[in-house]
Each structure stands twice: as C-alpha cells, then as structure tokens.
Coordinates of C-alpha atoms and ligand atoms in Angstrom, one line a residue:
M1 CA 38.3 -7.4 15.5
F2 CA 38.8 -10.8 14.2
V3 CA 34.7 -10.8 14.5
F4 CA 34.2 -8.3 12.4
F5 CA 36.3 -9.7 9.9
L6 CA 34.3 -13.4 10.0
V7 CA 30.9 -11.3 10.0
F8 CA 32.0 -9.2 7.1
F9 CA 32.9 -12.2 5.4
I10 CA 29.7 -14.0 4.9
F11 CA 27.9 -10.9 4.5
I12 CA 30.0 -10.6 1.3
S13 CA 30.4 -14.1 0.3
I14 CA 26.0 -15.6 1.4
T15 CA 23.9 -16.6 -1.2
M16 CA 20.6 -15.9 -0.7
Q17 CA 17.2 -17.2 -1.8
G18 CA 14.9 -15.0 -3.3
L19 CA 11.3 -14.5 -5.5
V20 CA 12.0 -11.8 -8.9
I21 CA 9.4 -9.4 -8.0
K22 CA 10.2 -6.8 -10.6
N23 CA 12.3 -6.8 -14.0
T24 CA 13.2 -3.4 -15.3
G25 CA 15.3 -3.6 -18.6
S26 CA 18.4 -5.0 -17.0
W27 CA 18.1 -4.4 -13.5
Y28 CA 15.9 -7.3 -11.2
T29 CA 14.2 -6.6 -8.1
V30 CA 14.1 -9.8 -5.8
K31 CA 12.5 -10.1 -2.6
T32 CA 14.4 -12.5 -0.2
V33 CA 13.0 -15.2 1.9
E34 CA 14.4 -13.3 4.9
G35 CA 12.2 -10.2 3.2
D36 CA 14.5 -8.0 2.3
I37 CA 14.7 -5.8 -1.6
V38 CA 17.8 -6.8 -3.6
E39 CA 18.3 -4.9 -6.5
C40 CA 20.3 -7.5 -9.0
K41 CA 21.9 -8.2 -12.2
I42 CA 22.8 -11.0 -13.7
K43 CA 26.5 -12.0 -14.4
G44 CA 27.4 -11.8 -17.8
N45 CA 28.3 -15.2 -18.5
F46 CA 24.5 -16.5 -17.0
R47 CA 22.7 -18.0 -19.7
L48 CA 19.6 -20.1 -19.5
K49 CA 19.7 -23.2 -21.5
G50 CA 17.0 -23.8 -24.3
I51 CA 15.9 -20.5 -24.5
R52 CA 16.3 -18.2 -26.6
S53 CA 15.1 -15.1 -25.1
T54 CA 15.5 -11.3 -24.6
N55 CA 15.0 -11.7 -20.5
P56 CA 16.7 -15.3 -19.5
V57 CA 15.0 -14.3 -15.8
A58 CA 11.8 -13.4 -15.5
V59 CA 8.7 -12.2 -12.3
G60 CA 7.9 -15.1 -10.3
D61 CA 11.3 -16.7 -11.0
H62 CA 12.8 -18.5 -7.7
V63 CA 16.2 -17.4 -8.0
E64 CA 19.9 -17.8 -5.8
I65 CA 21.9 -14.6 -5.6
E66 CA 25.3 -13.4 -4.0
R67 CA 25.5 -10.1 -2.6
N68 CA 27.9 -7.8 -3.1
Q69 CA 29.6 -4.8 -1.0
Q70 CA 27.0 -2.0 -2.9
D71 CA 24.1 -3.6 -1.5
T72 CA 23.4 -4.6 -5.1
A73 CA 23.9 -8.6 -5.7
F74 CA 24.1 -10.4 -9.1
I75 CA 21.4 -13.3 -9.5
T76 CA 23.4 -16.9 -10.0
A77 CA 21.2 -19.3 -10.4
I78 CA 17.0 -20.2 -11.1
G79 CA 15.0 -22.9 -10.2
D80 CA 13.1 -25.0 -12.0
R81 CA 9.5 -23.2 -13.7
K82 CA 6.1 -25.1 -13.0
N83 CA 5.5 -22.9 -16.4
Y84 CA 6.6 -19.5 -17.8
I85 CA 4.7 -17.5 -20.3
I86 CA 6.5 -15.8 -23.3
R87 CA 5.5 -13.9 -25.9
K88 CA 7.7 -13.9 -29.3
S89 CA 9.3 -10.7 -30.2
Q90 CA 8.5 -8.8 -33.0
N91 CA 11.7 -8.7 -34.5
L92 CA 13.4 -10.8 -36.3
S93 CA 15.2 -12.6 -34.3
K94 CA 12.8 -15.3 -33.4
Q95 CA 13.3 -14.3 -29.7
S96 CA 10.7 -14.6 -26.9
H97 CA 10.2 -12.3 -23.9
I98 CA 10.0 -14.1 -20.7
I99 CA 6.7 -12.7 -19.3
A100 CA 6.1 -14.5 -16.5
A101 CA 7.2 -17.4 -14.9
N102 CA 5.5 -19.7 -12.2
V103 CA 2.4 -18.6 -12.6
D104 CA -0.6 -20.1 -10.3
Q105 CA -3.9 -18.6 -12.5
A106 CA -4.4 -16.2 -14.9
F107 CA -7.6 -14.0 -14.3
L108 CA -9.0 -13.0 -17.8
V109 CA -11.0 -10.0 -17.5
V110 CA -14.3 -9.1 -20.1
T111 CA -16.8 -7.5 -20.0
V112 CA -20.2 -7.8 -21.8
E113 CA -20.6 -4.3 -22.4
R114 CA -18.6 -1.1 -23.1
P115 CA -16.6 -2.5 -24.7
Q116 CA -18.0 -6.1 -25.3
T117 CA -15.5 -9.4 -25.5
S118 CA -15.8 -11.4 -28.2
T119 CA -16.1 -15.5 -27.2
T120 CA -13.0 -15.8 -30.5
F121 CA -10.8 -14.0 -27.6
I122 CA -11.9 -15.4 -24.5
D123 CA -11.7 -18.8 -26.1
R124 CA -8.5 -17.8 -27.4
F125 CA -7.0 -17.1 -24.5
L126 CA -8.5 -20.3 -22.8
A127 CA -7.5 -22.4 -25.1
T128 CA -3.7 -20.8 -24.9
A129 CA -3.5 -20.9 -21.0
E130 CA -4.7 -24.8 -21.5
A131 CA -1.1 -25.2 -23.6
Y132 CA 1.0 -23.1 -20.7
S133 CA -1.4 -25.3 -17.6
V134 CA -2.4 -22.7 -16.4
P135 CA -5.7 -22.8 -14.4
V136 CA -8.2 -19.7 -15.4
V137 CA -10.8 -17.7 -13.9
L138 CA -13.1 -15.5 -16.2
V139 CA -13.7 -12.4 -14.2
F140 CA -16.7 -10.4 -15.7
N141 CA -16.5 -6.7 -14.6
K142 CA -19.3 -3.9 -15.1
T143 CA -22.0 -5.9 -14.0
D144 CA -23.7 -2.5 -13.1
L145 CA -23.8 -1.2 -16.4
L146 CA -26.0 -4.5 -17.3
D147 CA -29.3 -3.8 -17.9
D148 CA -32.5 -6.9 -17.7
D149 CA -30.9 -7.7 -21.6
L150 CA -27.3 -7.9 -21.0
M151 CA -27.7 -9.4 -17.5
R152 CA -29.9 -12.2 -18.8
Y153 CA -26.7 -12.6 -21.4
Q154 CA -23.8 -12.6 -19.2
Q155 CA -25.8 -15.0 -17.3
M156 CA -25.5 -17.4 -20.8
M157 CA -22.1 -17.1 -21.2
M158 CA -20.7 -17.6 -17.8
D159 CA -23.7 -20.5 -17.7
L160 CA -21.1 -21.8 -20.9
Y161 CA -17.6 -21.5 -19.2
E162 CA -19.3 -22.6 -16.1
T163 CA -19.7 -25.5 -18.0
V164 CA -17.1 -25.8 -19.7
G165 CA -15.1 -26.3 -16.8
Y166 CA -14.2 -22.3 -16.1
K167 CA -15.0 -20.5 -13.0
C168 CA -16.7 -17.3 -14.0
V169 CA -17.0 -14.2 -11.4
P170 CA -19.3 -11.4 -12.1
V171 CA -17.9 -7.9 -10.1
S172 CA -18.1 -4.2 -10.4
A173 CA -14.7 -2.9 -10.5
E174 CA -16.5 -0.1 -10.0
T175 CA -19.0 -0.6 -7.1
G176 CA -16.7 -3.0 -5.3
D177 CA -19.3 -5.7 -5.9
G178 CA -17.4 -9.3 -5.9
M179 CA -14.5 -7.9 -5.4
D180 CA -14.4 -10.0 -2.3
V181 CA -15.0 -13.4 -3.7
L182 CA -11.3 -12.1 -6.5
M183 CA -9.6 -11.1 -2.9
T184 CA -10.2 -14.6 -1.7
L185 CA -9.2 -16.5 -4.7
L186 CA -6.1 -14.1 -5.1
H187 CA -4.8 -14.9 -1.6
D188 CA -1.5 -16.7 -1.5
R189 CA -1.4 -17.4 -5.2
I190 CA 0.4 -15.4 -7.9
T191 CA -1.6 -14.6 -10.3
L192 CA -2.0 -12.7 -13.9
L193 CA -4.1 -10.2 -15.1
S194 CA -5.0 -10.4 -18.4
G195 CA -7.5 -8.5 -20.6
H196 CA -8.4 -5.9 -23.2
S197 CA -7.3 -2.7 -22.7
G198 CA -10.6 -0.8 -21.3
V199 CA -11.9 -3.7 -19.3
G200 CA -10.9 -2.5 -15.7
K201 CA -8.3 -3.9 -14.6
S202 CA -6.3 -0.8 -13.2
T203 CA -9.5 -0.1 -11.8
M204 CA -9.6 -3.7 -10.3
I205 CA -5.5 -3.2 -9.2
N206 CA -6.7 0.4 -6.9
R207 CA -9.6 -1.4 -5.7
L208 CA -7.3 -4.5 -5.0
L209 CA -4.3 -2.7 -3.7
P210 CA -5.1 0.6 -2.6
G211 CA -2.6 3.0 -2.6
V212 CA -0.5 1.2 -5.6
N213 CA 0.6 4.1 -8.0
L214 CA 0.0 2.6 -11.7
R215 CA 2.0 5.0 -13.2
T216 CA 3.9 2.4 -14.0
A217 CA 1.2 1.1 -16.9
E218 CA 1.8 4.4 -18.6
I219 CA 5.6 4.4 -19.0
S220 CA 5.6 0.3 -20.0
D221 CA 3.0 1.1 -22.6
A222 CA 5.1 4.1 -23.9
H223 CA 7.8 1.4 -24.6
N224 CA 5.3 -1.2 -26.1
T225 CA 4.9 0.9 -29.3
G226 CA 8.9 1.3 -29.9
M227 CA 11.2 -0.5 -32.0
H228 CA 12.2 -2.4 -29.0
T229 CA 9.5 -4.1 -27.2
T230 CA 10.4 -4.0 -23.4
T231 CA 8.0 -5.1 -21.3
F232 CA 9.0 -4.1 -17.7
S233 CA 6.9 -6.8 -15.2
E234 CA 6.0 -6.3 -12.0
M235 CA 4.6 -8.9 -9.3
L236 CA 2.5 -6.2 -6.7
P237 CA 1.7 -8.0 -3.6
L238 CA -1.4 -8.5 -2.1
P239 CA -1.5 -7.6 1.7
G240 CA -2.6 -11.1 2.5
G241 CA -0.4 -13.0 0.9
G242 CA 0.5 -13.5 -3.0
Y243 CA 0.8 -11.4 -6.0
I244 CA -0.6 -10.1 -9.1
I245 CA 1.1 -10.1 -12.3
D246 CA 0.3 -7.0 -14.2
T247 CA 1.9 -6.7 -17.5
P248 CA 0.4 -3.5 -19.3
G249 CA 0.1 -4.1 -23.0
I250 CA 0.0 -8.2 -22.5
K251 CA -4.2 -9.3 -23.8
G252 CA -3.2 -12.7 -24.6
F253 CA -0.7 -15.7 -24.4
G254 CA 2.5 -16.4 -26.6
T255 CA 1.7 -18.0 -29.8
F256 CA 3.1 -21.5 -31.0
N257 CA 2.2 -24.1 -33.4
M258 CA 0.3 -26.6 -32.4
E259 CA -1.4 -29.9 -34.1
P260 CA -4.8 -30.1 -34.7
E261 CA -4.9 -33.3 -32.1
E262 CA -2.9 -30.5 -29.4
L263 CA -5.3 -27.3 -30.4
T264 CA -8.5 -30.1 -29.4
S265 CA -7.0 -31.2 -26.6
Y266 CA -7.3 -27.5 -25.2
F267 CA -10.9 -27.2 -25.6
K268 CA -11.9 -29.0 -22.7
E269 CA -15.4 -30.0 -24.2
I270 CA -14.4 -30.7 -27.5
F271 CA -11.3 -33.0 -26.3
H272 CA -14.1 -34.6 -24.2
F273 CA -16.3 -35.7 -27.1
S274 CA -13.6 -36.2 -29.5
K275 CA -12.6 -39.8 -27.7
D276 CA -15.8 -41.1 -29.6
C277 CA -14.1 -40.0 -33.0
R278 CA -14.2 -42.5 -35.7
F279 CA -10.5 -41.7 -36.4
N280 CA -8.2 -40.9 -34.0
N281 CA -6.3 -38.2 -36.3
C282 CA -9.9 -36.7 -36.8
T283 CA -10.2 -32.6 -36.8
H284 CA -13.4 -32.7 -36.4
T285 CA -14.0 -30.7 -39.9
H286 CA -15.6 -32.9 -42.3
E287 CA -14.8 -36.3 -41.2
P288 CA -17.3 -39.3 -41.3
G289 CA -18.0 -40.4 -37.5
C290 CA -16.9 -37.4 -36.1
A291 CA -17.9 -37.2 -32.6
V292 CA -17.3 -33.8 -31.6
L293 CA -19.7 -32.7 -34.9
K294 CA -22.4 -34.6 -34.1
A295 CA -22.1 -32.9 -30.0
V296 CA -22.1 -29.5 -32.4
E297 CA -25.1 -30.6 -33.8
D298 CA -26.9 -31.2 -30.9
H299 CA -26.0 -28.4 -29.2
Y300 CA -23.3 -30.5 -26.4
I301 CA -20.5 -28.2 -27.6
A302 CA -21.4 -24.0 -28.4
A303 CA -21.0 -23.5 -31.2
S304 CA -19.2 -20.0 -30.7
R305 CA -16.6 -22.3 -28.8
Y306 CA -17.0 -24.6 -31.8
Q307 CA -15.9 -21.3 -34.4
S308 CA -13.5 -20.5 -32.1
Y309 CA -11.6 -23.9 -32.4
L310 CA -11.7 -23.5 -36.2
S311 CA -10.4 -20.2 -36.5
M312 CA -7.6 -21.3 -34.2
L313 CA -7.2 -24.4 -37.1
E314 CA -6.9 -22.4 -39.7
D315 CA -4.6 -20.2 -38.0
K316 CA -1.5 -21.4 -39.8
D317 CA -0.1 -17.9 -40.3
E318 CA 1.3 -17.1 -37.3
N319 CA 1.2 -13.7 -38.2
K320 CA -2.8 -14.1 -38.3
Y321 CA -3.1 -15.8 -35.3
R322 CA -1.3 -12.7 -33.3
E323 CA -3.4 -10.1 -34.9
A324 CA -6.5 -11.6 -33.5
Y325 CA -5.2 -10.0 -30.0
Ligands
GDP401 P1 -7.7 -1.2 -18.1 O1 -7.4 -0.3 -19.4 O2 -8.9 -2.5 -18.4 O3 -7.0 -1.1 -16.9 O4 -8.9 -0.5 -17.4 P2 -9.1 0.8 -16.8 O5 -9.5 0.4 -15.0 O6 -8.5 2.1 -16.7 O7 -10.8 0.8 -17.1 C1 -11.3 1.3 -18.1 C2 -12.5 2.6 -18.0 O8 -13.5 1.5 -17.4 C3 -12.4 3.5 -16.7 O9 -13.6 4.7 -17.5 C4 -13.3 3.1 -15.3 O10 -14.0 4.0 -14.7 C5 -14.4 1.9 -16.3 N1 -14.8 1.1 -15.1 C6 -14.0 0.4 -14.9 N2 -14.5 -0.8 -14.4 C7 -15.7 -0.5 -14.1 C8 -16.9 -1.1 -13.5 O11 -16.8 -2.1 -12.9 N3 -17.9 -0.4 -14.0 C9 -18.1 0.8 -14.5 N4 -19.4 1.2 -15.3 N5 -17.4 1.1 -15.4 C10 -15.7 0.5 -15.2
ZN402 ZN1 -14.0 -35.8 -34.9

C-alpha cells in the first residue's frame, strides 16, 4: 500500500522535459524525452518575458511540463531559444505570433516554371533568414517540367545563389528526382519548409513522409482568412530523426525595421564588398567611393540581388514590405 502511494505521488508531481511538436490554439502537444506524447496547457500565470506574443510557447520549444491526474499537463518552464521566427499580427495589438523556435534550417522551395518564383521574393526571404540566423537551402522543384532553355535558366539561378553561399538542390517532387539529397539534409534537424503556394510543398511532404495526412493544411488556411489569424503549427517527425515544420500560409519571415548597415550585412556578397566602401555608413546607392556600386557595375554582384537590396532599403513602410509576400 505504501509503495502504491509513493509511486502515485511521484507520478503526479514529476516534472518532465519535452519538445513542443504541435500547437492548436491553447493546446500544445509535447513529446517528452521518454517518447510520450502529452497534451499540455500553459499555466495561467505563465508569461514569457520580453515578447509580446499571441502564443508564448511555439513548436520547437524545449519545455518543462508538470503532469496531472487527467493525463494532461501544464507547461511550467521554457528553455532558452537559439532563434525564433515571428510573424506580426494583422490586428492593431502589435503582437507577434511565434511560428517556430529553434529552427536549424529553412528549405525555400522555388520553381522557375509554374509558377516562376521571383528573385525579389527569394532575396527577401534569404535576407530575413540571415537576420534570424537560419541557414537556407534553396530547393528548385518541378525540374521535370523544364525544357532546355528553362534548364539553362535554372542552372544560372543556382550558380548565382551557390556563388553567394547558398546550397541549391534541384528536385522533382513529382518523379522523386533529387529527393534523396533532401532526405540527407533533413536528417536529425528541425527544418522549416517555405515557399509560395503551388510550388509543391505538400507534394514534397507526401513523398518524404508517406502516410502523413495534410488535411491540417486546409484547416489552417481557412483560419488564416479569419480576422484573428490563428496559425496552427506542426512539426512532422521524419522516420530517421528530425522534423519538418509545415506552417501553411507562411510564405516568409516576419518583418522588422532595419538600418541600412544592418540590411547590408544580410546580403552576404554586398556585405563582402561593402568593407571597401569609402564611408562606413555607405548605403550603396549614390556615395562616391562605393565599392558595392563598382562591384555591381563589374558584375561581381548580380543586378537582381542589388535590385532586391534596393527594394528592401526603400521599404520604410512596413505594410508595403508585407505585401511583397
Ligand atoms: P504547395 O501549395 O506548395 O503545397 O504545392 P502542391 O504540393 O499542392 O503542388 C501544387 C501543384 O504542383 C500540384 O498540382 C502538384 O501536383 C504540382 N507539382 C508539385 N511538385 C511537382 C513537380 O515536381 N513536378 C510537376 N510537374 N508538378 C508538381
Ligand atoms: Zn557602398
């Protein structure tokens, strides 16, 4: 009898460590280090310091939970984050929505055909990912659709971004070509899958994770059209370890105000040349002795990349920035 009580006591008071793998409104699904799946709520008085957010806890967070008798639990503590990705709310509260925390990398899925992803979109995504210190792999999907001309165009794009310093992987989610390369890159990491709608993200997930039901995507999309944008985030476990974060409706990272010097540092090659500019507060637009302008002229910096830099520089108005996504 005594033993029974002792065991019971330990069971109700024990705190456990886990990873938040799903967030549906006020419920958080936590996978404990022991491998159990526990549905959790946040304790009423639990608030995260420093972030005004609609959801203080996000998928990817390492948390401490306290289990109760109903087999549910409270999240009582949250571990330090190495990064977190936010999206500003559309309402006036100026609160942020945390899409995910502790992301190891992002796959930006792009296509040169049906639809053609613009370099401006790619560059904006890359620059903001730099700001969040999230490495990006560019996944060129739908290679099966390309004729010789488009294939050359795609190769040109891949050469450009490889030169800047981004890994590029050509794939076809339809035929399965190149998907093994993605599988290797995904192994044991938390990967955010991004890209315009229609580029093949769902097709890709279905191929990487057969049996995963992407019905959740439709549910979240429906919510995204509502006044109060609720994003249900989910981490899909990979068979060999690692997770894919699939957040429908998220096409890019959050927005924030940047000084020109800061923006420069998010364009790797522009940053490289900017060290030789005459003025250290050079905006690389008109200044004499600007090494970036010279590098653009000499084709060391691609015109498309420089145009993207300028377009971000001109985006003082936050709303205009957001519309670009
Ligand atoms: P998502 O909006 O990014 O999730 O895109 P989907 O996965 O829904 O794909 C959009 C459309 O593109 C669908 O009709 C897919 O069948 C098609 N698609 C996806 N990947 C490929 C591909 O590699 N090749 C071709 N030809 N079509 C593809
Ligand atoms: Zn300059």
